[in-house]
Coordinates of C-alpha atoms and ligand atoms in Angstrom, one line a residue:
M1 CA -12.4 8.2 27.9
E2 CA -10.7 11.4 28.8
N3 CA -13.1 14.1 30.1
K4 CA -13.3 17.1 27.9
K5 CA -14.5 20.1 29.9
I6 CA -16.0 23.2 28.4
L7 CA -17.3 26.4 30.1
V8 CA -20.3 27.7 28.3
L9 CA -21.1 31.4 28.6
K10 CA -24.2 32.3 26.7
G11 CA -24.2 36.1 27.5
D12 CA -26.8 38.5 26.2
G13 CA -29.1 39.2 23.2
V14 CA -28.9 36.4 20.7
G15 CA -26.1 34.7 22.7
P16 CA -28.3 32.1 24.4
E17 CA -30.1 31.0 21.3
I18 CA -27.0 30.7 19.1
I19 CA -25.1 28.8 21.8
D20 CA -28.0 26.4 22.3
C21 CA -27.7 25.6 18.5
A22 CA -24.0 25.0 18.9
L23 CA -24.6 22.7 21.9
E24 CA -27.1 20.7 19.8
V25 CA -24.4 20.2 17.2
L26 CA -21.9 19.2 19.9
N27 CA -24.4 16.7 21.3
V28 CA -24.6 15.0 17.9
I29 CA -20.8 15.0 17.5
S30 CA -20.7 13.3 20.9
Q31 CA -23.2 10.6 20.0
K32 CA -21.5 9.9 16.7
S33 CA -17.9 9.7 18.1
G34 CA -18.6 8.4 21.6
I35 CA -16.5 11.4 23.0
I36 CA -17.9 12.7 26.2
F37 CA -18.0 16.5 26.7
N38 CA -18.5 17.8 30.1
L39 CA -20.3 21.2 30.0
I40 CA -20.4 23.7 32.8
F41 CA -22.3 27.0 32.6
G42 CA -21.6 30.5 33.8
D43 CA -22.6 34.1 33.5
I44 CA -21.0 36.9 31.7
G45 CA -21.9 40.4 30.4
G46 CA -25.2 42.0 31.1
A47 CA -26.7 38.8 32.4
A48 CA -23.9 38.6 35.0
I49 CA -24.5 42.3 35.9
D50 CA -28.1 41.5 36.6
K51 CA -27.4 38.4 38.6
H52 CA -24.1 39.1 40.4
G53 CA -23.6 42.9 40.1
G54 CA -20.6 42.7 37.7
P55 CA -20.0 41.6 34.1
F56 CA -17.2 39.0 35.0
P57 CA -18.1 37.7 38.4
K58 CA -15.7 35.8 40.7
E59 CA -17.8 32.7 40.3
T60 CA -17.3 32.7 36.5
E61 CA -13.6 33.3 37.0
R62 CA -13.3 30.3 39.4
K63 CA -15.0 28.1 36.8
L64 CA -12.1 28.7 34.4
Q65 CA -9.9 26.7 36.6
D66 CA -10.9 23.2 35.5
V67 CA -11.9 23.6 31.9
S68 CA -9.9 23.4 28.6
A69 CA -12.1 25.7 26.6
V70 CA -14.7 28.4 26.8
L71 CA -17.6 28.8 24.3
L72 CA -19.1 32.2 24.4
G73 CA -22.2 33.8 22.7
A74 CA -22.1 37.6 22.8
V75 CA -22.4 40.4 25.4
G76 CA -24.1 43.8 25.6
G77 CA -27.4 45.5 25.0
P78 CA -29.3 48.8 25.4
K79 CA -30.4 47.7 28.9
W80 CA -26.9 48.4 30.2
D81 CA -26.0 51.4 28.0
N82 CA -26.2 53.9 30.8
I83 CA -24.5 51.9 33.4
D84 CA -21.1 52.9 35.0
P85 CA -18.6 52.4 32.1
A86 CA -16.3 50.4 34.5
I87 CA -18.9 47.6 34.6
R88 CA -20.4 47.7 31.1
P89 CA -21.1 44.2 29.7
E90 CA -18.2 44.5 27.2
K91 CA -15.8 45.0 30.2
G92 CA -16.7 41.4 31.2
L93 CA -15.6 40.0 27.8
L94 CA -12.3 42.0 28.0
A95 CA -11.6 40.9 31.5
L96 CA -12.2 37.3 30.5
R97 CA -9.8 37.5 27.5
K98 CA -7.2 39.1 29.8
A99 CA -7.7 36.6 32.6
L100 CA -7.2 33.7 30.1
G101 CA -4.2 35.4 28.5
V102 CA -5.5 34.6 25.0
Y103 CA -3.4 37.0 23.0
A104 CA -3.8 35.5 19.6
N105 CA -7.3 35.9 18.1
L106 CA -7.8 34.1 14.8
R107 CA -10.6 35.3 12.6
P108 CA -10.7 33.3 9.3
C109 CA -12.6 34.7 6.3
Q110 CA -13.5 32.6 3.3
I111 CA -16.2 32.7 0.6
Y112 CA -18.8 29.9 0.6
P113 CA -19.6 28.9 -3.0
G114 CA -23.3 29.5 -2.6
L115 CA -22.9 33.0 -1.1
I116 CA -21.2 34.9 -3.9
E117 CA -24.4 36.9 -4.4
N118 CA -24.5 37.9 -0.8
S119 CA -21.2 39.8 -1.0
P120 CA -21.4 43.4 -1.9
L121 CA -18.3 42.8 -4.0
K122 CA -18.5 41.8 -7.7
P123 CA -18.0 38.0 -8.2
E124 CA -14.6 38.5 -10.0
Y125 CA -13.1 40.0 -6.8
L126 CA -14.2 37.0 -4.7
K127 CA -12.2 34.3 -6.4
N128 CA -9.7 32.6 -4.1
V129 CA -10.5 34.8 -1.1
D130 CA -9.2 32.9 1.9
F131 CA -7.4 34.8 4.6
V132 CA -7.1 34.9 8.4
I133 CA -6.8 37.9 10.6
V134 CA -4.5 37.4 13.5
R135 CA -5.6 40.1 16.0
E136 CA -3.6 40.9 19.1
L137 CA -6.3 40.5 21.8
V138 CA -5.1 41.4 25.3
G139 CA -3.1 44.6 24.8
G140 CA -3.1 48.0 23.2
I141 CA -5.8 50.7 23.5
Y142 CA -8.4 48.2 24.8
F143 CA -6.3 47.8 28.0
G144 CA -4.3 51.0 28.1
K145 CA -4.6 53.9 30.6
R146 CA -7.7 56.0 30.0
D147 CA -9.4 58.9 31.7
T148 CA -12.1 61.4 31.4
F149 CA -11.8 64.8 33.1
V150 CA -12.1 68.5 32.8
E151 CA -9.0 70.5 31.9
N152 CA -8.9 74.3 31.2
G153 CA -12.7 74.2 31.5
L154 CA -13.0 71.6 28.7
R155 CA -14.3 68.1 28.9
T156 CA -11.3 65.9 28.0
A157 CA -10.7 62.2 27.6
F158 CA -7.8 60.0 26.4
D159 CA -7.1 56.3 25.7
E160 CA -3.5 55.0 25.5
E161 CA -2.2 52.7 22.8
R162 CA 0.8 50.9 24.3
Y163 CA 2.7 47.7 23.5
D164 CA 6.0 46.3 24.7
E165 CA 8.3 44.2 22.5
E166 CA 7.4 41.0 24.3
E167 CA 3.7 41.5 23.5
I168 CA 4.5 42.1 19.9
K169 CA 7.0 39.2 19.6
R170 CA 4.6 36.5 20.8
I171 CA 1.8 37.5 18.5
A172 CA 4.3 37.9 15.6
V173 CA 5.6 34.4 16.2
Y174 CA 2.0 33.1 16.2
A175 CA 1.3 34.9 12.9
F176 CA 4.4 33.6 11.2
E177 CA 3.7 30.0 12.4
T178 CA 0.1 30.4 11.0
A179 CA 1.5 31.7 7.7
M180 CA 3.9 28.7 7.6
G181 CA 0.9 26.4 7.7
R182 CA -0.9 28.3 4.9
S183 CA 0.4 30.0 1.7
K184 CA 3.3 31.7 3.5
K185 CA 2.3 35.3 3.1
L186 CA 2.1 37.7 6.0
T187 CA 0.8 41.3 5.9
L188 CA 1.5 43.5 8.9
V189 CA -1.2 46.2 9.2
D190 CA -0.3 49.3 11.2
K191 CA -0.2 53.1 11.1
A192 CA 3.6 53.4 11.2
N193 CA 3.6 56.7 9.3
V194 CA 2.0 58.3 12.4
L195 CA 2.2 56.1 15.5
D196 CA 5.2 55.3 17.6
S197 CA 3.6 52.0 18.7
S198 CA 3.2 51.0 15.1
K199 CA 6.9 51.8 14.4
L200 CA 7.8 49.4 17.2
W201 CA 5.5 46.7 15.7
R202 CA 7.4 47.1 12.3
E203 CA 10.8 46.8 14.0
V204 CA 9.9 43.7 16.1
V205 CA 8.0 41.9 13.3
G206 CA 11.0 42.6 11.0
E207 CA 13.3 40.9 13.5
I208 CA 11.0 37.9 13.9
A209 CA 10.8 37.6 10.1
L210 CA 14.5 36.7 10.0
D211 CA 13.6 33.3 11.5
Y212 CA 11.0 32.8 8.8
P213 CA 12.8 33.4 5.5
Q214 CA 10.2 31.4 3.6
V215 CA 7.4 33.8 4.6
E216 CA 6.9 36.8 2.3
L217 CA 6.3 39.8 4.6
E218 CA 4.4 42.8 3.5
Y219 CA 3.7 46.0 5.4
L220 CA 0.4 48.0 4.9
Y221 CA -0.9 51.1 6.6
V222 CA -4.3 50.4 8.0
D223 CA -6.1 53.0 5.8
N224 CA -4.6 51.3 2.7
A225 CA -5.4 47.9 4.1
A226 CA -9.0 48.8 4.5
M227 CA -9.1 49.8 0.9
Q228 CA -7.1 46.7 -0.4
L229 CA -9.5 44.4 1.4
I230 CA -12.3 45.4 -0.9
R231 CA -10.1 46.1 -3.9
Q232 CA -8.3 42.8 -4.0
P233 CA -9.2 40.6 -1.0
S234 CA -7.6 37.5 -2.6
S235 CA -4.2 39.1 -2.2
F236 CA -4.3 38.4 1.6
D237 CA -3.3 35.3 3.4
V238 CA -2.4 36.1 7.0
I239 CA -3.1 39.6 8.3
L240 CA -1.3 40.5 11.5
T241 CA -2.5 43.5 13.4
N242 CA -3.1 45.1 16.8
N243 CA -6.3 44.8 18.9
I244 CA -8.2 47.9 17.6
F245 CA -7.3 47.5 13.9
G246 CA -8.2 43.8 14.0
D247 CA -11.6 44.6 15.5
I248 CA -12.4 47.0 12.7
L249 CA -10.9 45.0 9.8
S250 CA -12.7 41.8 10.8
D251 CA -16.1 43.5 10.6
E252 CA -15.1 44.7 7.1
A253 CA -14.0 41.2 6.2
S254 CA -17.3 39.7 7.3
Q255 CA -19.1 41.7 4.6
I256 CA -16.8 40.3 1.9
A257 CA -18.0 36.9 3.0
G258 CA -21.6 38.0 2.9
S259 CA -22.7 38.4 6.5
I260 CA -21.2 39.0 10.0
G261 CA -23.3 36.0 11.0
L262 CA -20.8 33.7 9.4
L263 CA -17.4 34.5 10.9
P264 CA -16.1 32.4 13.8
S265 CA -13.1 33.1 16.0
A266 CA -10.6 31.3 18.2
S267 CA -8.6 33.1 20.9
L268 CA -5.5 31.2 21.7
G269 CA -2.0 31.4 23.1
A270 CA -2.8 30.2 26.6
N271 CA -3.8 26.9 28.3
I272 CA -7.5 27.6 27.8
G273 CA -8.9 28.6 24.4
L274 CA -11.9 31.0 24.0
Y275 CA -14.3 30.6 21.1
E276 CA -16.9 33.1 20.0
P277 CA -18.5 34.4 16.9
I278 CA -17.1 37.8 15.8
H279 CA -20.5 39.4 15.9
G280 CA -22.2 41.2 18.8
S281 CA -25.4 40.4 20.8
A282 CA -27.8 41.9 18.2
P283 CA -30.4 42.8 20.9
D284 CA -32.8 44.0 18.2
I285 CA -33.4 40.5 16.9
A286 CA -32.9 38.5 20.1
G287 CA -35.5 35.8 20.9
Q288 CA -37.1 35.9 17.5
N289 CA -35.5 32.7 16.0
I290 CA -33.9 34.7 13.2
A291 CA -30.3 35.1 14.3
N292 CA -27.7 33.2 12.2
P293 CA -26.1 30.5 14.4
L294 CA -23.5 29.5 11.8
A295 CA -20.7 31.7 13.2
T296 CA -21.1 30.1 16.6
I297 CA -21.4 26.6 15.2
L298 CA -18.1 27.3 13.2
S299 CA -16.6 28.6 16.4
L300 CA -17.4 25.2 18.0
A301 CA -15.6 23.5 15.2
M302 CA -12.5 25.7 16.0
L303 CA -12.9 24.7 19.6
L304 CA -12.8 21.0 18.8
R305 CA -9.8 21.5 16.5
Y306 CA -7.6 23.8 18.7
S307 CA -8.5 22.8 22.3
F308 CA -9.1 19.0 21.8
G309 CA -7.2 18.2 18.6
L310 CA -10.4 16.8 17.1
Q311 CA -9.6 17.6 13.5
K312 CA -12.0 15.1 12.0
E313 CA -15.0 16.3 14.0
A314 CA -14.1 19.9 13.3
E315 CA -14.0 19.2 9.6
Q316 CA -17.3 17.4 9.8
I317 CA -19.0 20.4 11.2
E318 CA -17.4 22.8 8.7
Q319 CA -18.4 20.5 5.8
A320 CA -21.9 20.3 7.1
V321 CA -22.2 24.1 7.2
T322 CA -20.7 24.4 3.8
K323 CA -23.2 21.9 2.5
V324 CA -26.2 23.6 4.0
L325 CA -25.2 26.8 2.3
A326 CA -24.4 25.1 -1.0
D327 CA -27.9 23.4 -0.8
G328 CA -29.4 26.9 -0.8
Y329 CA -30.5 27.2 2.9
R330 CA -30.3 30.7 4.2
T331 CA -30.9 32.6 7.5
K332 CA -32.6 36.0 7.3
D333 CA -29.3 37.9 7.2
L334 CA -28.4 36.0 4.0
A335 CA -31.8 35.7 2.3
Q336 CA -33.3 37.6 -0.6
H337 CA -36.6 35.7 -0.2
E338 CA -37.2 32.6 1.8
F339 CA -35.2 31.8 4.9
L340 CA -35.0 29.4 7.8
G341 CA -35.0 30.2 11.5
T342 CA -32.1 29.9 13.8
R343 CA -33.2 26.4 15.0
E344 CA -34.3 25.2 11.6
I345 CA -30.9 25.9 9.9
T346 CA -29.2 24.1 12.8
D347 CA -31.4 21.1 12.1
E348 CA -30.1 21.2 8.5
V349 CA -26.5 21.2 9.7
I350 CA -27.3 18.3 12.0
K351 CA -28.9 16.3 9.2
R352 CA -25.7 16.6 7.2
L353 CA -23.4 15.5 10.0
Ligands
LIG401 C1 -15.3 41.8 18.9 C2 -16.3 42.7 19.6 C3 -15.7 43.1 21.0 C4 -14.3 43.8 20.7 C5 -16.6 44.1 21.8 C6 -17.9 43.4 22.1 C7 -15.9 44.5 23.1 O1 -16.5 43.8 18.8 O2 -15.1 40.7 19.5 O3 -14.9 42.1 17.8 O4 -14.2 45.0 20.4 O5 -13.3 43.1 20.8
LIG402 MG1 -15.7 43.7 16.9

């Protein structure tokens, strides 16, 4: 059987423990299906700074060469807060995304039946909520020119938001294709009433739209979009946006679903796919067996689907997670009263596989 190779980067904080849970799930999938997954491990973020002196070491970069997918935990923590900004743990994650060229970051958001009470929104707003944020991941202000200096005696800093039409075109095509496979509605979120870069996004996305007459295209300013997301979240299907707006709106979306510990992501568009939960490294709860591993387990499902075409196995994982939540099991972030630990909820997922 063909060898399916995955690079595992556990990272910092809760990263190692939630990745270990996902790997247990993968092991069960492997036993059940007979598919062999070949795992290699590498360092990223703070752990890589400590071991190699930088957050995205050459050694990790070399390991990308012969894998089809990367499964990542999370990076960052207070230990590295006062480090030279050029080698912060987060820089390692950004360098990895850039090195892979994964420009299309999919962040799906849906409401699990058992979790209506966990959402701060009233139940009537949560009906039919099912959308995906398509976030541009390797351009814009995250990668633009930046500098900090003293000018006219004042401490000054800037960060540049810059996109060319090719960068916009490829993510737009990705978003329209995604919309074609869903309910054919696409919302472009920007700030075109103020920013030139947003005006270019509108122009280019409007041109691509001509090739997708079946898709209904809507434009929203980001401030309005932030409001509509909590006012009528079910009105969204595919949300297309730039790197920074996608970062912000996906954290907002996670609260609609009940917890940031639930949302997975897939970063695609290149040969190798990158899969990671949308949440951070949560150093305050690391090592206590209370982190929610479900976003990472769901990211593994996305990995099997998008990098290996294992649709059936991906659905098995997603259904097992749905069932665990429907059966009333909760991690601490979701619990009013009783809750299971990181490992124990993973056992419940595995029982249902
Ligand atoms: C995310 C995270 C990262 C980002 C950080 C850790 C650099 O917030 O994946 O949403 O801003 O992209
Ligand atoms: Mg974020």
